Tab-separated table of C-alpha atoms and ligand atoms in Angstrom:
chain	number	residue	atom	x	y	z
A	117	MET	CA	-0.232	0.365	-29.668
A	118	SER	CA	1.357	-3.075	-30.132
A	119	PHE	CA	0.234	-6.217	-28.300
A	120	ARG	CA	1.336	-5.995	-24.654
A	121	LEU	CA	2.328	-8.953	-22.490
A	122	SER	CA	2.611	-9.540	-18.758
A	123	GLY	CA	2.087	-12.402	-16.348
A	124	VAL	CA	2.840	-13.842	-12.936
A	125	MET	CA	5.772	-16.098	-12.073
A	126	GLY	CA	5.327	-18.547	-9.211
A	127	TRP	CA	5.843	-22.205	-8.297
A	128	PRO	CA	3.204	-23.575	-8.208
A	129	ILE	CA	1.094	-20.952	-9.965
A	130	GLY	CA	-2.373	-22.500	-10.329
A	131	HIS	CA	-3.650	-20.793	-7.163
A	132	SER	CA	-2.867	-17.255	-8.325
A	133	ARG	CA	-5.834	-14.911	-8.742
A	134	SER	CA	-3.755	-12.404	-10.710
A	135	PRO	CA	-4.635	-13.750	-14.202
A	136	ALA	CA	-8.362	-13.345	-13.452
A	137	LEU	CA	-7.760	-9.893	-11.988
A	138	HIS	CA	-5.663	-8.475	-14.836
A	139	GLY	CA	-7.754	-10.381	-17.397
A	140	HIS	CA	-10.825	-8.492	-16.171
A	141	TRP	CA	-9.121	-5.126	-16.589
A	142	LEU	CA	-7.718	-6.033	-20.041
A	143	LYS	CA	-11.189	-6.922	-21.262
A	144	ARG	CA	-12.824	-3.949	-19.671
A	145	HIS	CA	-10.399	-1.502	-21.310
A	146	ASP	CA	-10.360	-3.415	-24.589
A	147	ILE	CA	-6.568	-3.638	-24.514
A	148	ALA	CA	-4.687	-5.748	-27.060
A	149	GLY	CA	-2.672	-7.756	-24.562
A	150	ALA	CA	-2.482	-10.777	-22.294
A	151	TYR	CA	-1.592	-11.593	-18.701
A	152	VAL	CA	-0.565	-15.218	-18.263
A	153	PRO	CA	0.333	-17.628	-15.438
A	154	LEU	CA	4.032	-18.566	-15.663
A	155	ALA	CA	5.045	-21.729	-13.777
A	156	VAL	CA	8.736	-21.065	-13.064
A	157	GLN	CA	10.850	-23.420	-10.955
A	158	PRO	CA	13.032	-21.624	-8.384
A	159	GLU	CA	16.289	-22.717	-10.046
A	160	ARG	CA	15.152	-21.241	-13.359
A	161	LEU	CA	13.935	-17.878	-12.065
A	162	GLU	CA	16.983	-15.977	-13.276
A	163	GLN	CA	16.679	-17.422	-16.774
A	164	ALA	CA	12.965	-16.623	-16.834
A	165	LEU	CA	13.421	-13.036	-15.669
A	166	ARG	CA	16.246	-12.356	-18.116
A	167	ALA	CA	14.062	-13.668	-20.944
A	168	LEU	CA	11.339	-11.063	-20.325
A	169	PRO	CA	12.767	-8.342	-22.609
A	170	ALA	CA	13.614	-10.854	-25.356
A	171	LEU	CA	10.058	-12.201	-25.287
A	172	GLY	CA	8.634	-8.714	-25.468
A	173	PHE	CA	7.091	-8.734	-21.993
A	174	ALA	CA	6.341	-5.327	-20.475
A	175	GLY	CA	7.042	-6.897	-17.075
A	176	CYS	CA	5.455	-9.344	-14.651
A	177	ASN	CA	4.391	-10.045	-11.112
A	178	VAL	CA	6.334	-12.483	-8.950
A	179	THR	CA	4.766	-14.484	-6.184
A	180	VAL	CA	5.618	-17.296	-3.755
A	181	PRO	CA	8.407	-18.484	-3.541
A	182	HIS	CA	10.216	-15.982	-5.786
A	183	LYS	CA	9.777	-12.574	-4.135
A	184	GLU	CA	13.114	-12.460	-2.297
A	185	ALA	CA	15.137	-14.099	-5.081
A	186	ALA	CA	13.666	-11.681	-7.628
A	187	PHE	CA	14.758	-8.795	-5.403
A	188	ARG	CA	18.364	-9.992	-5.706
A	189	LEU	CA	18.148	-10.555	-9.460
A	190	VAL	CA	16.615	-7.308	-10.779
A	191	ASP	CA	18.740	-4.345	-11.878
A	192	HIS	CA	16.909	-1.563	-9.988
A	193	VAL	CA	14.587	-1.513	-6.959
A	194	ASP	CA	12.208	1.104	-5.571
A	195	ARG	CA	12.147	2.225	-1.947
A	196	SER	CA	9.426	-0.196	-0.826
A	197	ALA	CA	11.178	-3.185	-2.354
A	198	ALA	CA	14.495	-2.124	-0.813
A	199	ARG	CA	12.929	-1.847	2.621
A	200	LEU	CA	11.238	-5.238	2.355
A	201	GLY	CA	13.986	-7.120	0.515
A	202	ALA	CA	11.218	-8.482	-1.703
A	203	VAL	CA	9.738	-7.668	-5.097
A	204	ASN	CA	6.199	-8.396	-6.327
A	205	THR	CA	6.110	-6.288	-9.506
A	206	ILE	CA	8.715	-6.032	-12.280
A	207	VAL	CA	8.762	-3.478	-15.072
A	208	VAL	CA	10.992	-3.910	-18.134
A	209	ARG	CA	12.610	-0.537	-18.854
A	210	PRO	CA	13.140	0.691	-22.421
A	211	ASP	CA	16.831	-0.277	-22.189
A	212	GLY	CA	15.878	-3.864	-21.279
A	213	THR	CA	16.876	-3.638	-17.616
A	214	LEU	CA	14.483	-4.857	-14.917
A	215	GLU	CA	12.968	-2.591	-12.281
A	216	GLY	CA	11.623	-4.315	-9.139
A	217	ARG	CA	8.889	-2.764	-7.052
A	218	ASN	CA	6.872	-3.807	-4.039
A	219	THR	CA	3.248	-2.657	-4.074
A	220	ASP	CA	1.890	-4.665	-1.113
A	221	GLY	CA	2.033	-1.758	1.329
A	222	GLU	CA	0.377	0.586	-1.158
A	223	GLY	CA	-2.375	-1.997	-1.785
A	224	PHE	CA	-3.024	-2.256	1.933
A	225	LEU	CA	-3.216	1.508	2.325
A	226	ARG	CA	-5.495	2.203	-0.656
A	227	HIS	CA	-8.004	-0.406	0.487
A	228	LEU	CA	-7.929	0.842	4.073
A	229	GLU	CA	-8.570	4.404	2.843
A	230	ALA	CA	-11.479	3.212	0.701
A	231	CYS	CA	-13.140	1.255	3.536
A	232	ALA	CA	-12.369	3.532	6.475
A	233	PRO	CA	-12.068	7.085	5.083
A	234	ASP	CA	-12.284	8.654	8.545
A	235	TRP	CA	-9.396	6.643	9.974
A	236	ARG	CA	-6.451	8.895	10.852
A	237	ALA	CA	-2.920	7.541	11.226
A	238	ALA	CA	-1.770	10.062	13.784
A	239	ASP	CA	-4.641	9.556	16.204
A	240	ARG	CA	-3.772	6.509	18.282
A	241	PRO	CA	-1.671	3.296	18.408
A	242	VAL	CA	-2.119	0.430	15.933
A	243	LEU	CA	-1.752	-3.292	16.683
A	244	VAL	CA	-0.259	-5.492	13.942
A	245	LEU	CA	-0.336	-9.266	14.344
A	246	GLY	CA	2.437	-11.043	12.469
A	247	ALA	CA	5.981	-10.070	11.515
A	248	GLY	CA	6.329	-12.052	8.260
A	249	GLY	CA	6.579	-10.651	4.736
A	250	ALA	CA	3.092	-9.152	4.704
A	251	GLY	CA	3.553	-7.778	8.229
A	252	ARG	CA	6.756	-5.989	7.191
A	253	ALA	CA	5.052	-4.327	4.220
A	254	ILE	CA	2.193	-3.135	6.406
A	255	VAL	CA	4.226	-1.797	9.325
A	256	GLY	CA	6.479	0.061	6.876
A	257	THR	CA	3.457	1.731	5.310
A	258	LEU	CA	1.890	2.591	8.669
A	259	ALA	CA	5.185	4.123	9.836
A	260	ASP	CA	5.348	6.230	6.638
A	261	MET	CA	1.814	7.437	7.312
A	262	GLY	CA	2.801	8.820	10.670
A	263	VAL	CA	1.317	6.292	13.099
A	264	GLY	CA	2.911	7.203	16.436
A	265	GLU	CA	3.004	3.704	17.944
A	266	ILE	CA	2.854	0.418	16.051
A	267	ARG	CA	2.593	-2.593	18.355
A	268	VAL	CA	3.851	-5.715	16.596
A	269	ALA	CA	2.869	-9.048	18.127
A	270	ASN	CA	4.173	-12.260	16.591
A	271	ARG	CA	3.839	-15.898	17.702
A	272	THR	CA	7.632	-16.099	17.714
A	273	ASP	CA	8.299	-13.028	19.848
A	274	ALA	CA	11.935	-12.805	18.748
A	275	ARG	CA	10.815	-12.053	15.187
A	276	ALA	CA	8.717	-9.091	16.360
A	277	GLU	CA	11.637	-7.890	18.476
A	278	ALA	CA	14.006	-8.120	15.500
A	279	LEU	CA	11.587	-6.139	13.340
A	280	ALA	CA	11.181	-3.457	16.030
A	281	ALA	CA	14.971	-3.231	16.394
A	282	GLU	CA	15.378	-2.896	12.625
A	283	PHE	CA	12.721	-0.195	12.135
A	284	GLY	CA	13.091	1.598	15.496
A	285	ARG	CA	10.308	3.969	16.610
A	286	PRO	CA	7.337	3.949	16.058
A	287	LEU	CA	7.549	0.117	16.185
A	288	VAL	CA	7.391	-1.622	19.528
A	289	ALA	CA	7.463	-5.395	20.025
A	290	TRP	CA	4.385	-6.566	21.908
A	291	PRO	CA	4.272	-10.051	23.547
A	292	TRP	CA	2.102	-12.493	21.549
A	293	THR	CA	0.538	-13.936	24.705
A	294	ARG	CA	-0.656	-10.423	25.673
A	295	ARG	CA	-1.969	-9.462	22.228
A	296	THR	CA	-5.505	-8.919	23.506
A	297	GLU	CA	-4.280	-6.178	25.864
A	298	GLY	CA	-2.482	-4.598	22.931
A	299	LEU	CA	-5.896	-3.575	21.542
A	300	ALA	CA	-6.406	-0.959	24.248
A	301	ASP	CA	-6.557	2.601	22.836
A	302	CYS	CA	-5.951	1.361	19.272
A	303	SER	CA	-7.468	2.983	16.181
A	304	LEU	CA	-6.727	-0.098	14.057
A	305	VAL	CA	-5.798	-3.769	14.344
A	306	VAL	CA	-4.415	-5.737	11.389
A	307	ASN	CA	-4.072	-9.509	11.117
A	308	THR	CA	-1.160	-10.268	8.764
A	309	THR	CA	-0.790	-13.934	9.819
A	310	GLN	CA	-2.358	-16.904	8.036
A	311	LEU	CA	-4.613	-17.574	11.034
A	312	GLY	CA	-8.237	-17.688	9.904
A	313	MET	CA	-7.364	-18.837	6.389
A	314	VAL	CA	-8.990	-21.976	4.967
A	315	GLY	CA	-7.187	-24.960	6.504
A	316	TRP	CA	-5.591	-22.897	9.321
A	317	PRO	CA	-6.696	-22.433	12.929
A	318	ALA	CA	-8.806	-19.341	13.710
A	319	LEU	CA	-7.157	-16.273	15.185
A	320	ASP	CA	-7.917	-16.106	18.884
A	321	LEU	CA	-8.389	-12.380	19.548
A	322	PRO	CA	-11.350	-11.240	21.663
A	323	LEU	CA	-12.040	-7.620	20.683
A	324	ASP	CA	-13.421	-6.387	24.022
A	325	LEU	CA	-10.597	-3.914	24.607
A	326	LEU	CA	-10.712	-2.313	21.160
A	327	PRO	CA	-12.324	1.163	21.315
A	328	PRO	CA	-15.727	1.346	19.511
A	329	ASP	CA	-14.318	3.325	16.558
A	330	GLY	CA	-11.369	0.932	16.139
A	331	VAL	CA	-11.048	-0.493	12.613
A	332	VAL	CA	-10.434	-4.245	12.132
A	333	ASN	CA	-8.447	-5.290	9.051
A	334	ASP	CA	-7.776	-8.935	8.137
A	335	ILE	CA	-5.518	-9.567	5.135
A	336	VAL	CA	-6.777	-13.145	4.809
A	337	TYR	CA	-9.143	-13.345	1.792
A	338	ALA	CA	-10.014	-17.046	1.683
A	339	PRO	CA	-12.542	-17.040	3.227
A	340	LEU	CA	-13.463	-13.437	2.504
A	341	GLU	CA	-15.362	-13.146	5.766
A	342	THR	CA	-13.088	-14.501	8.522
A	343	ALA	CA	-14.311	-15.160	12.060
A	344	LEU	CA	-12.363	-12.047	13.119
A	345	LEU	CA	-14.287	-9.840	10.662
A	346	THR	CA	-17.656	-11.366	11.575
A	347	ASP	CA	-16.959	-10.652	15.234
A	348	ALA	CA	-15.823	-7.104	14.404
A	349	ARG	CA	-18.988	-6.321	12.408
A	350	ARG	CA	-21.189	-7.783	15.127
A	351	ARG	CA	-19.588	-5.373	17.592
A	352	GLY	CA	-20.087	-2.407	15.249
A	353	HIS	CA	-16.491	-1.936	14.061
A	354	ILE	CA	-15.563	-1.151	10.469
A	355	ALA	CA	-14.311	-4.479	9.073
A	356	VAL	CA	-11.785	-4.395	6.203
A	357	ASP	CA	-11.302	-7.631	4.249
A	358	GLY	CA	-8.141	-8.958	2.595
A	359	LEU	CA	-9.346	-9.098	-0.991
A	360	GLY	CA	-9.123	-5.349	-1.485
A	361	MET	CA	-5.403	-5.325	-0.665
A	362	LEU	CA	-4.834	-7.936	-3.360
A	363	LEU	CA	-6.834	-5.915	-5.888
A	364	HIS	CA	-5.236	-2.568	-5.078
A	365	GLN	CA	-1.652	-3.901	-5.066
A	366	ALA	CA	-2.198	-4.902	-8.706
A	367	ARG	CA	-3.013	-1.399	-9.961
A	368	ALA	CA	0.515	0.004	-10.261
A	369	GLY	CA	1.744	-2.960	-12.313
A	370	PHE	CA	-1.225	-2.815	-14.681
A	371	ALA	CA	-0.735	0.921	-15.199
A	372	ALA	CA	2.994	0.473	-15.926
A	373	TRP	CA	2.544	-2.438	-18.376
A	374	PHE	CA	-0.668	-1.508	-20.158
A	375	GLY	CA	-0.708	2.291	-19.861
A	376	ILE	CA	-4.106	2.686	-18.196
A	377	GLU	CA	-4.892	3.425	-14.535
A	378	PRO	CA	-7.422	0.723	-13.631
A	379	VAL	CA	-10.074	1.039	-10.933
A	380	VAL	CA	-10.992	-1.354	-8.146
A	381	ASP	CA	-14.765	-1.767	-8.044
A	382	GLU	CA	-17.476	-4.323	-7.355
A	383	ALA	CA	-17.287	-5.808	-10.872
A	384	LEU	CA	-13.597	-6.563	-10.342
A	385	ARG	CA	-14.250	-8.079	-6.913
A	386	GLN	CA	-16.914	-10.341	-8.384
A	387	ALA	CA	-14.665	-11.389	-11.279
A	388	VAL	CA	-11.889	-12.388	-8.877
A	389	LEU	CA	-14.225	-14.047	-6.382
A	390	GLY	CA	-15.814	-15.992	-9.244
A	391	SER	CA	-12.398	-17.371	-10.176
A	392	MET	CA	-11.766	-18.803	-6.718
A	393	PRO	CA	-12.319	-22.476	-5.935
A	394	PRO	CA	-15.584	-22.978	-3.968
B	559	ATR	P1	3.761	-13.854	4.792
B	559	ATR	O1	4.826	-13.464	3.836
B	559	ATR	O2	2.484	-14.276	4.120
B	559	ATR	O3	3.528	-12.851	5.869
B	559	ATR	P2	5.396	-15.498	6.508
B	559	ATR	O4	6.571	-14.600	6.285
B	559	ATR	O5	5.615	-16.967	6.463
B	559	ATR	O6	4.258	-15.232	5.440
B	559	ATR	O7	4.702	-15.070	7.875
B	559	ATR	C1	3.624	-15.775	8.405
B	559	ATR	C2	3.159	-15.083	9.679
B	559	ATR	O8	2.066	-15.857	10.234
B	559	ATR	C3	4.231	-15.033	10.741
B	559	ATR	O9	3.999	-13.878	11.519
B	559	ATR	C4	3.928	-16.314	11.532
B	559	ATR	O10	4.426	-16.324	12.854
B	559	ATR	P3	5.903	-16.944	13.180
B	559	ATR	O11	6.880	-15.859	12.825
B	559	ATR	O12	5.864	-17.231	14.636
B	559	ATR	O13	6.044	-18.175	12.318
B	559	ATR	C5	2.418	-16.295	11.544
B	559	ATR	N1	1.855	-17.605	11.837
B	559	ATR	C6	1.840	-18.685	11.042
B	559	ATR	N2	1.211	-19.718	11.673
B	559	ATR	C7	0.839	-19.266	12.884
B	559	ATR	C8	0.163	-19.858	14.009
B	559	ATR	N3	-0.279	-21.109	13.976
B	559	ATR	N4	-0.054	-19.070	15.087
B	559	ATR	C9	0.373	-17.785	15.122
B	559	ATR	N5	1.016	-17.185	14.090
B	559	ATR	C10	1.250	-17.918	13.001
């Protein structure tokens, strides 16, 4: 097989963990290829995307701030991308057209399944904190899985209400100030906000009302162990960190570009963690 190329477009791009992640898989599978960081200014995104086939790229990832613009620029989109209005993975088709996908929801789900195999969607309500881009991907996935009630609480309540109006049942907007009460009866709570991330305030969410078998999932991965997850573990809940979502969302792109289904394991986690600033 010829040399295969992919990469990640963002502005800035130095923070991206994707080169370390895909670089690990390329090495592990001894693939003749490269995955490179691509610093692309917003006003040049279209030019950069259109150049992919000419440069021989199999595709690329797109990250902040390009996900929505890339959605508008690609020639085809999958269902997840269409629902989110955002693309994180692009595949160059044999005819040179660009196919945009969104794998964030799938990444969330695969990691949740790996960490909490006994969790069942249909059992009880789920509380989701945050109605931003990541929140949308996650509520869409949970709705597809058959969760009967998804309570969405967002600092700006109107944003949660708009999301609930757009999706309809099973989403319900839950007031941010009453988020703690929203834990009652839940099988799962997911933090999709930046709260708890390095440089951000902690998430204030006492877990007293969460049933003992409730799973706690934080999509923040810097730090890996947020105060929310420490508290969850201390109380005996299954705690699901944010790094796994990042690792699992990368699998579909790698498989499409390089032709091998990669696995998410401890060696990959260590490779990506080792690439993070201390
Ligand atoms: P992403 O695409 O990463 O989800 P986003 O679309 O900017 O990013 O969404 C960020 C989320 O974090 C939003 O739910 C945001 O709440 P608002 O809609 O009220 O802005 C939430 N968020 C950010 N800072 C917050 C804070 N200090 N307290 C509570 N929520 C916060």
